[in-house]
Amino acid sequence: MSFLSYIFDRVSDKPHTRRRPEIKFGRFAEPEETDEMAAVRNAADKLYKEGDFLGAYVSFFEYMRMQGGPAVEIVFNEDTQMLHFDIIQGSKIVKGAITAGEVFTWADIATFDTLDVALMRSLLTQNTNFAYCKFAVYDNIISLMQRCPIKDMSPGAFNEMLSEIALTSDSVDDVLVEQFPSLHPINTENIITLPQNEVDAKIKFIRQWIGNAQQQVLTTADDATKTYIILNTIFKILYLISPEGSLLHHFRQIYSIYANGYNPEERNSPEINHKMLAEFDEILKKTDEELGVSIYKVRAVFPEISYMSFAEMAESFNTHFRLIDTCIDSGRFDLVTTMCEYTAGLNHVHHGMPAAAQELLLIFWRVLNQDYFDALGFDDEFVNTNTETPAAIKISHEIDATIKKYSKAYPSLTFNTANLDFGTLAGFAYTFLKEFAVLEIPD
């Protein structure tokens, strides 16, 4: 290579003005509470204990507005001394009215033409699972409701009740409409439609990643390894595709086959794997239109996953490195990448993490799934087209820029890119997670 060629190659690897589409990854996680928010929440508790119930709720909803931003709307009528609120949670809107004597909250789930026995049985069965709310029927609408005296529900208890109604209504609406033809969607105007290229890309890669998993499980006779391959695909789709509605419910059901059914004493991995793969087949049978119905974006207030400190998360990573080491020792470098993705995906799906960690792990995902991010509209490629190897300079610049972005919040935050293996995707994935796990991101 000539000196000039070397120089121009170096220049082409430098970061440029990048087009970063606004893509949502993963579920809504528990936000960090600021000192100001804590003061407002404590003020609500104090007012309630002093007997100023309505004042406590006005203060509580100010806290909710600070947490949920545009997803929370509140109106207090001075003349009637009544507080009205709307809270967007995914595809549903939780509404309520609070007076000096009563709390009334509801979320409309669906409208119906007729109520058949199977539907009523389903609603009554689900009612037994709730701590606060219950399904109710009025004016050809199925709703989740809770009504009680304000003196019996502190702001803290109200928050738990509101969370139950919000999360439940968002998770069951599309599922019920799909299961029972007599039901019809309601209050769906808050759903954010995605650009068609994003929808098409997500449908394509749902199919591709499931197909890859089906092929990869055939390359090993080890049942535990097959399980990890399948789980990696579930976590990868839940995080990178971030489906909503019935498709989200379906993938969660597939994961529950393992989470609720696997028993090491019974050595039932073959049965569990068979069931999960059978559900993959059911998803592949769906038309693009059926899959596309669940590809959209929403706003939310209540977190679906709780926050975990980075120290705890790093411990999880270190525990799972043994899986990756086993693949390296056996020469299964294709499985090294799979196990690395599984380790990252497991953490994404089960808990929230600091923004700095999220952004760094996104670099990891972009390197390993360049074709997917290309389809989404990311225009800075992290993999060399000719060699199919990680683009060392671009990736290093991206990592350095991310570290710099958070250097004020975390002065001791460093990421040693010199320790990364840019020779292969598997080598990069493993060494990246090794460096990631030793980051200093204090609570």
Short mmCIF file of C-alpha atoms in Angstrom, two decimals:
data_model
loop_
_atom_site.label_atom_id
_atom_site.label_comp_id
_atom_site.label_asym_id
_atom_site.label_seq_id
_atom_site.Cartn_x
_atom_site.Cartn_y
_atom_site.Cartn_z
CA MET A 1 0.00 0.00 0.00
CA SER A 2 1.35 3.42 -0.95
CA PHE A 3 1.73 6.18 1.61
CA LEU A 4 -1.05 8.24 -0.03
CA SER A 5 -3.40 5.24 -0.10
CA TYR A 6 -2.70 4.70 3.58
CA ILE A 7 -3.50 8.32 4.37
CA PHE A 8 -6.75 8.31 2.37
CA ASP A 9 -7.82 5.02 3.96
CA ARG A 10 -7.23 6.55 7.37
CA VAL A 11 -9.25 9.64 6.46
CA SER A 12 -12.17 7.53 5.19
CA ASP A 13 -12.34 5.82 8.59
CA LYS A 14 -12.74 9.07 10.50
CA PRO A 15 -16.16 9.93 11.91
CA HIS A 16 -18.35 12.21 9.84
CA THR A 17 -21.67 13.98 10.23
CA ARG A 18 -23.87 10.98 10.91
CA ARG A 19 -27.50 10.34 10.31
CA ARG A 20 -28.92 8.79 13.47
CA PRO A 21 -32.56 7.76 13.10
CA GLU A 22 -34.71 7.97 16.22
CA ILE A 23 -35.09 4.27 16.97
CA LYS A 24 -36.50 2.89 20.20
CA PHE A 25 -34.65 -0.10 21.62
CA GLY A 26 -35.97 -2.23 24.48
CA ARG A 27 -38.65 -1.61 27.07
CA PHE A 28 -39.33 1.44 29.22
CA ALA A 29 -37.03 1.21 32.25
CA GLU A 30 -37.25 2.76 35.69
CA PRO A 31 -35.89 6.35 35.48
CA GLU A 32 -33.46 7.84 37.95
CA GLU A 33 -35.21 9.94 40.59
CA THR A 34 -33.74 13.44 40.94
CA ASP A 35 -33.50 15.30 44.24
CA GLU A 36 -36.25 17.65 43.07
CA MET A 37 -38.56 14.74 42.28
CA ALA A 38 -37.86 13.12 45.65
CA ALA A 39 -38.75 16.38 47.43
CA VAL A 40 -42.11 16.56 45.63
CA ARG A 41 -42.87 12.91 46.42
CA ASN A 42 -41.99 13.40 50.08
CA ALA A 43 -44.19 16.50 50.19
CA ALA A 44 -47.14 14.42 48.94
CA ASP A 45 -46.59 11.83 51.67
CA LYS A 46 -46.35 14.56 54.32
CA LEU A 47 -49.58 16.27 53.20
CA TYR A 48 -51.43 12.96 53.22
CA LYS A 49 -50.29 12.13 56.76
CA GLU A 50 -51.44 15.59 57.84
CA GLY A 51 -54.94 14.89 56.48
CA ASP A 52 -54.75 17.13 53.40
CA PHE A 53 -55.66 14.25 51.07
CA LEU A 54 -56.49 16.28 47.98
CA GLY A 55 -53.43 18.48 48.41
CA ALA A 56 -51.33 15.34 48.68
CA TYR A 57 -52.68 14.07 45.38
CA VAL A 58 -52.07 17.39 43.64
CA SER A 59 -48.46 17.16 44.80
CA PHE A 60 -48.26 13.49 43.79
CA PHE A 61 -49.41 14.24 40.25
CA GLU A 62 -46.85 16.99 39.96
CA TYR A 63 -44.32 14.23 40.68
CA MET A 64 -45.95 12.07 38.01
CA ARG A 65 -45.70 14.91 35.49
CA MET A 66 -42.02 15.36 36.27
CA GLN A 67 -41.52 11.64 35.68
CA GLY A 68 -43.72 11.14 32.62
CA GLY A 69 -43.49 14.46 30.81
CA PRO A 70 -45.99 14.68 27.91
CA ALA A 71 -47.39 11.25 28.80
CA VAL A 72 -49.07 12.80 31.87
CA GLU A 73 -51.87 15.37 31.70
CA ILE A 74 -53.52 16.79 34.83
CA VAL A 75 -56.23 19.38 35.32
CA PHE A 76 -57.31 20.70 38.71
CA ASN A 77 -60.68 22.45 38.86
CA GLU A 78 -60.63 25.01 41.66
CA ASP A 79 -64.42 25.44 41.63
CA THR A 80 -65.29 21.74 42.01
CA GLN A 81 -62.10 20.84 43.86
CA MET A 82 -61.66 17.90 41.52
CA LEU A 83 -58.47 16.64 39.88
CA HIS A 84 -58.70 14.92 36.48
CA PHE A 85 -55.79 13.07 34.91
CA ASP A 86 -54.80 11.16 31.77
CA ILE A 87 -51.72 8.94 31.73
CA ILE A 88 -50.44 7.30 28.57
CA GLN A 89 -49.02 3.83 29.09
CA GLY A 90 -48.12 2.23 25.81
CA SER A 91 -51.23 1.74 23.71
CA LYS A 92 -53.61 2.60 26.57
CA ILE A 93 -54.74 5.73 28.40
CA VAL A 94 -55.39 5.56 32.14
CA LYS A 95 -57.95 8.14 33.24
CA GLY A 96 -59.13 9.24 36.63
CA ALA A 97 -60.95 11.69 38.82
CA ILE A 98 -59.98 12.52 42.40
CA THR A 99 -62.01 14.51 44.91
CA ALA A 100 -61.53 15.28 48.57
CA GLY A 101 -63.40 12.05 49.37
CA GLU A 102 -62.84 9.55 46.55
CA VAL A 103 -60.36 8.13 44.06
CA PHE A 104 -61.73 6.74 40.78
CA THR A 105 -59.41 5.33 38.11
CA TRP A 106 -60.02 3.36 34.91
CA ALA A 107 -58.49 2.29 31.60
CA ASP A 108 -60.72 1.30 28.70
CA ILE A 109 -59.44 -1.91 27.11
CA ALA A 110 -61.74 -2.61 24.14
CA THR A 111 -65.29 -2.24 22.86
CA PHE A 112 -67.44 -5.28 22.15
CA ASP A 113 -70.39 -6.36 20.03
CA THR A 114 -71.38 -9.26 22.25
CA LEU A 115 -70.02 -10.85 25.44
CA ASP A 116 -69.64 -14.59 25.00
CA VAL A 117 -69.05 -17.08 27.79
CA ALA A 118 -65.41 -17.69 26.90
CA LEU A 119 -64.60 -13.97 27.08
CA MET A 120 -66.35 -13.52 30.43
CA ARG A 121 -64.59 -16.57 31.83
CA SER A 122 -61.25 -15.16 30.71
CA LEU A 123 -61.89 -11.79 32.36
CA LEU A 124 -63.08 -13.34 35.62
CA THR A 125 -60.06 -15.63 35.76
CA GLN A 126 -57.69 -12.72 35.22
CA ASN A 127 -59.46 -10.70 37.95
CA THR A 128 -58.07 -13.12 40.54
CA ASN A 129 -54.52 -12.03 39.65
CA PHE A 130 -55.00 -8.36 40.50
CA ALA A 131 -54.18 -6.72 43.82
CA TYR A 132 -56.14 -3.51 43.20
CA CYS A 133 -58.14 -3.32 39.98
CA LYS A 134 -60.80 -5.48 38.35
CA PHE A 135 -62.24 -5.89 34.86
CA ALA A 136 -65.62 -4.19 34.52
CA VAL A 137 -68.15 -3.79 31.72
CA TYR A 138 -70.11 -0.62 30.88
CA ASP A 139 -71.64 0.84 27.70
CA ASN A 140 -70.23 -1.96 25.52
CA ILE A 141 -66.72 -1.25 26.84
CA ILE A 142 -64.41 -3.54 28.80
CA SER A 143 -62.37 -1.57 31.30
CA LEU A 144 -60.01 -2.03 34.23
CA MET A 145 -61.26 -0.03 37.21
CA GLN A 146 -60.60 0.87 40.83
CA ARG A 147 -62.72 3.11 43.07
CA CYS A 148 -62.22 3.71 46.80
CA PRO A 149 -62.32 6.38 49.52
CA ILE A 150 -59.30 8.66 49.38
CA LYS A 151 -58.65 8.14 53.09
CA ASP A 152 -57.98 4.46 52.36
CA MET A 153 -55.41 5.04 49.61
CA SER A 154 -52.22 6.96 50.24
CA PRO A 155 -50.25 8.36 47.29
CA GLY A 156 -47.81 5.46 47.66
CA ALA A 157 -50.58 2.86 47.44
CA PHE A 158 -52.22 4.83 44.65
CA ASN A 159 -48.98 4.68 42.67
CA GLU A 160 -48.95 0.88 42.97
CA MET A 161 -52.61 0.68 41.92
CA LEU A 162 -52.05 3.04 39.00
CA SER A 163 -49.05 0.99 37.91
CA GLU A 164 -51.14 -2.20 37.97
CA ILE A 165 -53.90 -0.71 35.84
CA ALA A 166 -51.46 0.93 33.41
CA LEU A 167 -49.18 -2.04 32.84
CA THR A 168 -52.01 -4.57 32.72
CA SER A 169 -54.20 -2.60 30.32
CA ASP A 170 -51.25 -2.06 27.99
CA SER A 171 -50.32 -5.74 27.99
CA VAL A 172 -53.78 -7.30 27.54
CA ASP A 173 -55.60 -5.06 25.06
CA ASP A 174 -54.11 -6.35 21.81
CA VAL A 175 -54.07 -9.91 23.10
CA LEU A 176 -57.78 -9.89 23.96
CA VAL A 177 -58.70 -8.27 20.63
CA GLU A 178 -56.73 -10.95 18.80
CA GLN A 179 -58.27 -13.80 20.81
CA PHE A 180 -61.90 -12.67 20.70
CA PRO A 181 -63.32 -11.48 17.34
CA SER A 182 -66.21 -9.67 19.06
CA LEU A 183 -63.75 -7.14 20.57
CA HIS A 184 -62.49 -3.98 18.87
CA PRO A 185 -59.57 -1.65 19.76
CA ILE A 186 -60.26 1.60 21.59
CA ASN A 187 -58.18 4.72 22.37
CA THR A 188 -55.36 3.82 19.98
CA GLU A 189 -54.67 7.38 18.86
CA ASN A 190 -51.62 7.61 21.13
CA ILE A 191 -49.81 4.88 19.18
CA ILE A 192 -46.86 6.34 17.25
CA THR A 193 -46.67 4.96 13.71
CA LEU A 194 -43.16 4.10 12.54
CA PRO A 195 -41.68 4.88 9.10
CA GLN A 196 -42.42 2.06 6.65
CA ASN A 197 -38.72 1.33 6.08
CA GLU A 198 -38.31 0.69 9.81
CA VAL A 199 -41.36 -1.59 9.93
CA ASP A 200 -40.15 -3.52 6.88
CA ALA A 201 -36.65 -3.90 8.32
CA LYS A 202 -37.95 -5.19 11.64
CA ILE A 203 -40.24 -7.73 9.99
CA LYS A 204 -37.38 -8.91 7.77
CA PHE A 205 -34.97 -9.41 10.66
CA ILE A 206 -37.51 -11.09 12.93
CA ARG A 207 -37.75 -13.74 10.23
CA GLN A 208 -34.01 -13.79 9.56
CA TRP A 209 -32.93 -14.10 13.19
CA ILE A 210 -35.46 -16.84 13.91
CA GLY A 211 -34.27 -18.67 10.79
CA ASN A 212 -30.64 -18.29 11.90
CA ALA A 213 -31.51 -19.77 15.30
CA GLN A 214 -33.31 -22.71 13.71
CA GLN A 215 -30.21 -23.45 11.64
CA GLN A 216 -27.74 -22.93 14.46
CA VAL A 217 -29.45 -25.35 16.86
CA LEU A 218 -28.87 -28.05 14.25
CA THR A 219 -25.09 -27.55 14.56
CA THR A 220 -24.90 -28.79 18.16
CA ALA A 221 -26.07 -31.88 20.03
CA ASP A 222 -25.85 -30.13 23.40
CA ASP A 223 -29.34 -29.29 24.66
CA ALA A 224 -28.16 -26.49 26.98
CA THR A 225 -26.39 -24.81 24.06
CA LYS A 226 -29.57 -25.06 22.00
CA THR A 227 -31.46 -23.34 24.81
CA TYR A 228 -28.99 -20.43 24.84
CA ILE A 229 -29.28 -20.05 21.07
CA ILE A 230 -33.07 -19.83 21.32
CA LEU A 231 -33.03 -17.47 24.30
CA ASN A 232 -30.52 -15.22 22.58
CA THR A 233 -32.92 -14.85 19.65
CA ILE A 234 -35.80 -13.97 21.98
CA PHE A 235 -33.76 -11.37 23.87
CA LYS A 236 -32.29 -9.95 20.66
CA ILE A 237 -35.72 -9.46 19.12
CA LEU A 238 -37.21 -8.04 22.32
CA TYR A 239 -34.42 -5.48 22.55
CA LEU A 240 -33.46 -4.58 18.98
CA ILE A 241 -36.89 -5.00 17.34
CA SER A 242 -38.85 -3.89 20.44
CA PRO A 243 -42.25 -5.23 19.34
CA GLU A 244 -45.48 -4.14 20.99
CA GLY A 245 -48.96 -5.64 21.28
CA SER A 246 -49.66 -9.29 20.58
CA LEU A 247 -46.19 -9.95 19.15
CA LEU A 248 -44.55 -8.75 22.36
CA HIS A 249 -46.94 -11.00 24.28
CA HIS A 250 -46.06 -13.96 22.04
CA PHE A 251 -42.31 -13.59 22.57
CA ARG A 252 -42.82 -13.23 26.31
CA GLN A 253 -44.87 -16.42 26.26
CA ILE A 254 -42.06 -18.23 24.46
CA TYR A 255 -39.61 -17.08 27.12
CA SER A 256 -42.01 -18.19 29.87
CA ILE A 257 -41.87 -21.73 28.45
CA TYR A 258 -38.26 -21.75 29.64
CA ALA A 259 -38.56 -19.49 32.68
CA ASN A 260 -41.53 -21.37 34.17
CA GLY A 261 -40.99 -24.83 32.72
CA TYR A 262 -37.29 -25.65 32.76
CA ASN A 263 -36.31 -28.04 35.55
CA PRO A 264 -32.66 -29.17 35.69
CA GLU A 265 -33.57 -32.08 37.96
CA GLU A 266 -35.94 -33.42 35.34
CA ARG A 267 -33.44 -32.75 32.55
CA ASN A 268 -36.28 -31.49 30.40
CA SER A 269 -34.22 -29.23 28.11
CA PRO A 270 -35.15 -31.20 24.96
CA GLU A 271 -38.86 -30.73 25.67
CA ILE A 272 -38.43 -27.04 26.49
CA ASN A 273 -36.39 -26.42 23.34
CA HIS A 274 -38.92 -28.25 21.19
CA LYS A 275 -41.78 -26.14 22.55
CA MET A 276 -39.91 -22.85 22.03
CA LEU A 277 -38.91 -23.77 18.49
CA ALA A 278 -42.50 -24.75 17.73
CA GLU A 279 -43.59 -21.25 18.78
CA PHE A 280 -40.93 -19.77 16.51
CA ASP A 281 -42.61 -21.66 13.66
CA GLU A 282 -45.95 -20.11 14.63
CA ILE A 283 -44.46 -16.62 14.37
CA LEU A 284 -42.95 -17.40 10.97
CA LYS A 285 -46.37 -18.48 9.75
CA LYS A 286 -47.73 -14.98 10.32
CA THR A 287 -48.00 -12.70 7.32
CA ASP A 288 -45.98 -9.50 7.13
CA GLU A 289 -49.20 -7.60 7.72
CA GLU A 290 -49.92 -9.58 10.88
CA LEU A 291 -46.41 -8.95 12.19
CA GLY A 292 -46.50 -5.30 11.19
CA VAL A 293 -49.56 -4.62 13.35
CA SER A 294 -47.30 -4.99 16.42
CA ILE A 295 -44.44 -2.84 15.11
CA TYR A 296 -45.05 0.66 16.45
CA LYS A 297 -43.81 3.02 19.18
CA VAL A 298 -45.48 4.29 22.33
CA ARG A 299 -44.90 6.56 25.28
CA ALA A 300 -45.09 5.33 28.85
CA VAL A 301 -44.88 6.46 32.46
CA PHE A 302 -44.61 3.27 34.47
CA PRO A 303 -41.46 1.21 34.01
CA GLU A 304 -41.71 -2.36 32.78
CA ILE A 305 -38.25 -3.24 34.08
CA SER A 306 -36.45 -2.00 37.18
CA TYR A 307 -33.05 -0.35 37.38
CA MET A 308 -29.95 -2.35 38.34
CA SER A 309 -26.69 -0.79 39.44
CA PHE A 310 -23.79 -1.16 37.05
CA ALA A 311 -21.80 -3.10 39.64
CA GLU A 312 -24.56 -5.73 39.83
CA MET A 313 -24.80 -5.85 36.06
CA ALA A 314 -21.04 -6.29 35.69
CA GLU A 315 -21.27 -9.25 38.05
CA SER A 316 -23.87 -10.79 35.74
CA PHE A 317 -21.55 -10.32 32.77
CA ASN A 318 -18.62 -11.91 34.60
CA THR A 319 -20.75 -14.92 35.51
CA HIS A 320 -21.70 -15.52 31.88
CA PHE A 321 -18.16 -15.23 30.53
CA ARG A 322 -17.77 -18.90 31.45
CA LEU A 323 -20.29 -19.76 28.73
CA ILE A 324 -18.24 -17.86 26.18
CA ASP A 325 -14.96 -19.39 27.37
CA THR A 326 -16.40 -22.87 26.82
CA CYS A 327 -17.22 -21.99 23.20
CA ILE A 328 -13.70 -20.63 22.67
CA ASP A 329 -12.12 -23.77 24.15
CA SER A 330 -14.19 -25.96 21.81
CA GLY A 331 -13.40 -23.83 18.75
CA ARG A 332 -17.05 -22.83 18.20
CA PHE A 333 -16.40 -19.19 17.38
CA ASP A 334 -19.83 -18.82 15.78
CA LEU A 335 -21.27 -19.64 19.19
CA VAL A 336 -18.93 -17.12 20.84
CA THR A 337 -20.82 -14.32 19.11
CA THR A 338 -24.16 -15.89 20.03
CA MET A 339 -23.22 -16.22 23.70
CA CYS A 340 -21.91 -12.64 23.77
CA GLU A 341 -25.23 -11.41 22.37
CA TYR A 342 -27.09 -13.59 24.86
CA THR A 343 -25.14 -12.05 27.76
CA ALA A 344 -25.90 -8.49 26.64
CA GLY A 345 -29.51 -9.26 25.68
CA LEU A 346 -30.25 -10.95 29.00
CA ASN A 347 -29.32 -7.74 30.80
CA HIS A 348 -31.22 -5.48 28.40
CA VAL A 349 -34.45 -7.43 28.75
CA HIS A 350 -34.44 -7.89 32.51
CA HIS A 351 -33.44 -4.48 33.87
CA GLY A 352 -32.58 -0.89 33.16
CA MET A 353 -29.04 0.44 33.15
CA PRO A 354 -27.23 3.80 33.09
CA ALA A 355 -27.46 5.72 29.81
CA ALA A 356 -23.69 5.50 29.34
CA ALA A 357 -23.87 1.70 29.49
CA GLN A 358 -26.81 1.66 27.07
CA GLU A 359 -24.95 3.75 24.50
CA LEU A 360 -21.78 1.71 24.73
CA LEU A 361 -23.66 -1.57 24.32
CA LEU A 362 -25.42 -0.13 21.28
CA ILE A 363 -21.99 0.08 19.63
CA PHE A 364 -21.56 -3.63 20.39
CA TRP A 365 -24.91 -4.43 18.75
CA ARG A 366 -24.20 -2.26 15.72
CA VAL A 367 -20.92 -4.03 15.00
CA LEU A 368 -22.47 -7.50 15.26
CA ASN A 369 -25.60 -6.59 13.27
CA GLN A 370 -24.39 -4.16 10.64
CA ASP A 371 -26.98 -5.28 8.07
CA TYR A 372 -29.86 -4.60 10.45
CA PHE A 373 -28.66 -1.12 11.35
CA ASP A 374 -28.06 -0.38 7.66
CA ALA A 375 -31.70 -1.24 7.01
CA LEU A 376 -32.79 1.07 9.83
CA GLY A 377 -30.94 3.99 8.25
CA PHE A 378 -27.69 4.20 10.26
CA ASP A 379 -25.15 5.42 7.71
CA ASP A 380 -21.82 4.94 9.52
CA GLU A 381 -20.70 1.36 8.98
CA PHE A 382 -18.72 -0.37 11.72
CA VAL A 383 -17.75 -3.42 9.66
CA ASN A 384 -15.31 -3.39 6.74
CA THR A 385 -17.22 -4.55 3.67
CA ASN A 386 -14.31 -6.35 1.99
CA THR A 387 -12.94 -8.23 5.00
CA GLU A 388 -16.07 -8.56 7.18
CA THR A 389 -13.97 -7.41 10.13
CA PRO A 390 -14.75 -4.63 12.64
CA ALA A 391 -13.70 -1.15 11.49
CA ALA A 392 -11.18 -0.42 14.23
CA ILE A 393 -10.78 3.33 13.78
CA LYS A 394 -14.48 4.13 13.41
CA ILE A 395 -15.44 1.98 16.37
CA SER A 396 -12.67 3.40 18.56
CA HIS A 397 -13.72 6.96 17.70
CA GLU A 398 -17.34 6.11 18.55
CA ILE A 399 -16.37 4.60 21.90
CA ASP A 400 -14.11 7.55 22.74
CA ALA A 401 -16.87 10.03 21.83
CA THR A 402 -19.33 8.18 24.08
CA ILE A 403 -16.88 8.14 27.00
CA LYS A 404 -16.25 11.87 26.53
CA LYS A 405 -19.99 12.55 26.50
CA TYR A 406 -20.34 11.05 29.99
CA SER A 407 -16.97 12.11 31.41
CA LYS A 408 -18.49 14.90 33.50
CA ALA A 409 -20.96 12.57 35.18
CA TYR A 410 -18.35 9.80 35.56
CA PRO A 411 -14.84 11.35 35.80
CA SER A 412 -13.16 7.95 36.18
CA LEU A 413 -14.93 6.40 33.18
CA THR A 414 -12.47 4.95 30.67
CA PHE A 415 -12.68 2.29 27.97
CA ASN A 416 -9.37 0.88 26.76
CA THR A 417 -9.96 0.28 23.05
CA ALA A 418 -6.38 -1.02 22.74
CA ASN A 419 -7.60 -4.21 24.40
CA LEU A 420 -10.21 -4.87 21.70
CA ASP A 421 -9.67 -7.60 19.11
CA PHE A 422 -10.62 -6.18 15.70
CA GLY A 423 -9.53 -9.29 13.80
CA THR A 424 -12.89 -11.07 13.88
CA LEU A 425 -16.45 -10.32 14.96
CA ALA A 426 -16.27 -13.03 17.62
CA GLY A 427 -13.00 -11.66 18.97
CA PHE A 428 -14.42 -8.14 19.05
CA ALA A 429 -17.62 -9.23 20.80
CA TYR A 430 -15.76 -11.06 23.56
CA THR A 431 -13.10 -8.43 24.21
CA PHE A 432 -15.68 -5.62 24.08
CA LEU A 433 -17.77 -7.22 26.83
CA LYS A 434 -14.63 -7.88 28.87
CA GLU A 435 -13.75 -4.18 28.77
CA PHE A 436 -17.37 -3.18 29.33
CA ALA A 437 -17.61 -5.27 32.50
CA VAL A 438 -14.75 -3.37 34.20
CA LEU A 439 -16.11 0.13 33.54
CA GLU A 440 -16.41 2.44 36.53
CA ILE A 441 -19.99 3.70 36.55
CA PRO A 442 -20.96 4.40 40.17
CA ASP A 443 -24.58 4.65 41.35
#
